[in-house]
């Protein structure tokens, strides 16, 4: 399927704007890191969530106000990993956080 120029430009524009946006955590979420694992509690619903060490590192960087691009750069430099792979992992984590209504990308 061939994509039109306008459609392609819209896709690029969305990607670029998304990569600069920052995480917005739901107000009812409280969290702590214990033994390299982020523990999150939604005080509204009572649901509890935990993250592995990699997701915890990404979560902490996002909560420092870093954008997706900043997080991808930091992680890829720290562990010598391709930044595009890291960016996809960060986007996947954010999609899961959004699905669970924990956090989403802010404006």
C-alpha positions as a printed Julia matrix, in Angstrom:
107×3 Matrix{Float64}:
  0.0    0.0    0.0
  1.45   3.32  -1.05
  1.23   6.16   1.42
  0.44   9.69   0.22
  2.83  12.51   1.0
  0.31  14.21   3.31
 -0.29  10.96   5.19
  3.43  10.31   5.5
  4.04  13.87   6.78
  1.28  13.42   9.38
  2.86  10.16  10.58
  6.28  11.81  10.89
  4.8   14.85  12.63
  3.04  12.63  15.19
  6.2   10.59  15.81
  8.34  13.68  16.31
  5.85  15.35  18.63
  5.35  12.13  20.62
  9.07  11.61  21.12
  9.39  15.01  22.83
  6.36  14.61  25.11
  6.72  13.72  28.77
  4.99  11.23  31.03
  1.99  12.39  33.03
  1.3   10.08  35.97
 -2.24   9.76  37.32
 -2.56  11.76  40.56
 -3.77   8.73  42.52
 -0.58   6.77  41.83
  2.0    6.54  44.6
  5.22   4.65  44.0
  8.55   3.64  45.47
 11.57   1.69  44.28
 12.4   -1.3   46.47
 15.3   -3.6   45.55
 15.46  -2.2   41.98
 11.73  -2.82  41.46
  9.17  -0.02  41.11
  6.08  -0.67  43.19
  3.03   1.39  42.22
 -0.28   1.69  44.04
 -3.39   3.27  42.58
 -4.97   4.73  45.72
 -8.25   5.23  43.85
 -8.77   1.63  42.71
 -6.52  -0.16  45.19
 -4.66  -1.93  42.36
 -0.97  -2.65  42.86
  1.6   -2.85  40.07
  5.27  -3.82  39.97
  7.96  -3.36  37.33
 11.12  -5.28  36.55
 14.48  -3.55  36.84
 14.57  -2.34  33.22
 11.05  -0.91  33.3
 11.88   0.64  36.68
 14.87   2.44  35.22
 12.75   3.77  32.35
  9.94   4.72  34.77
 12.34   6.67  36.99
 13.84   8.57  34.04
 10.37   9.43  32.72
  9.35  10.63  36.18
 12.38  12.92  36.24
 10.7   14.76  33.37
 12.74  13.24  30.56
 11.14  12.8   27.14
 11.04   9.51  25.24
 14.05  10.67  23.21
 15.99  11.62  26.35
 15.27   8.25  27.97
 16.21   6.35  24.81
 19.49   8.26  24.56
 20.33   7.76  28.25
 19.61   4.01  28.23
 21.28   3.37  24.86
 24.46   5.17  25.94
 24.52   3.52  29.37
 24.15  -0.02  28.01
 25.45   0.48  24.45
 22.12  -0.53  22.9
 20.56   0.8   19.69
 18.47   3.86  20.61
 15.64   2.89  18.23
 15.19  -0.41  20.08
 15.14   1.42  23.39
 12.66   3.98  22.04
 10.3    1.16  21.01
 10.61  -0.39  24.49
  9.85   2.98  26.11
  6.82   3.46  23.87
  5.62  -0.05  24.7
  5.95   0.63  28.43
  4.02   3.9   28.06
  1.3    2.09  26.08
  0.99  -0.46  28.92
  0.9    2.31  31.53
 -1.82   4.05  29.54
 -3.79   0.8   29.17
 -3.67   0.28  32.95
 -4.6    3.97  33.45
 -1.41   4.63  35.43
  0.1    7.29  33.19
  0.02   8.72  29.69
  1.95  11.14  27.54
  1.29  14.74  28.47
  1.03  17.63  26.06
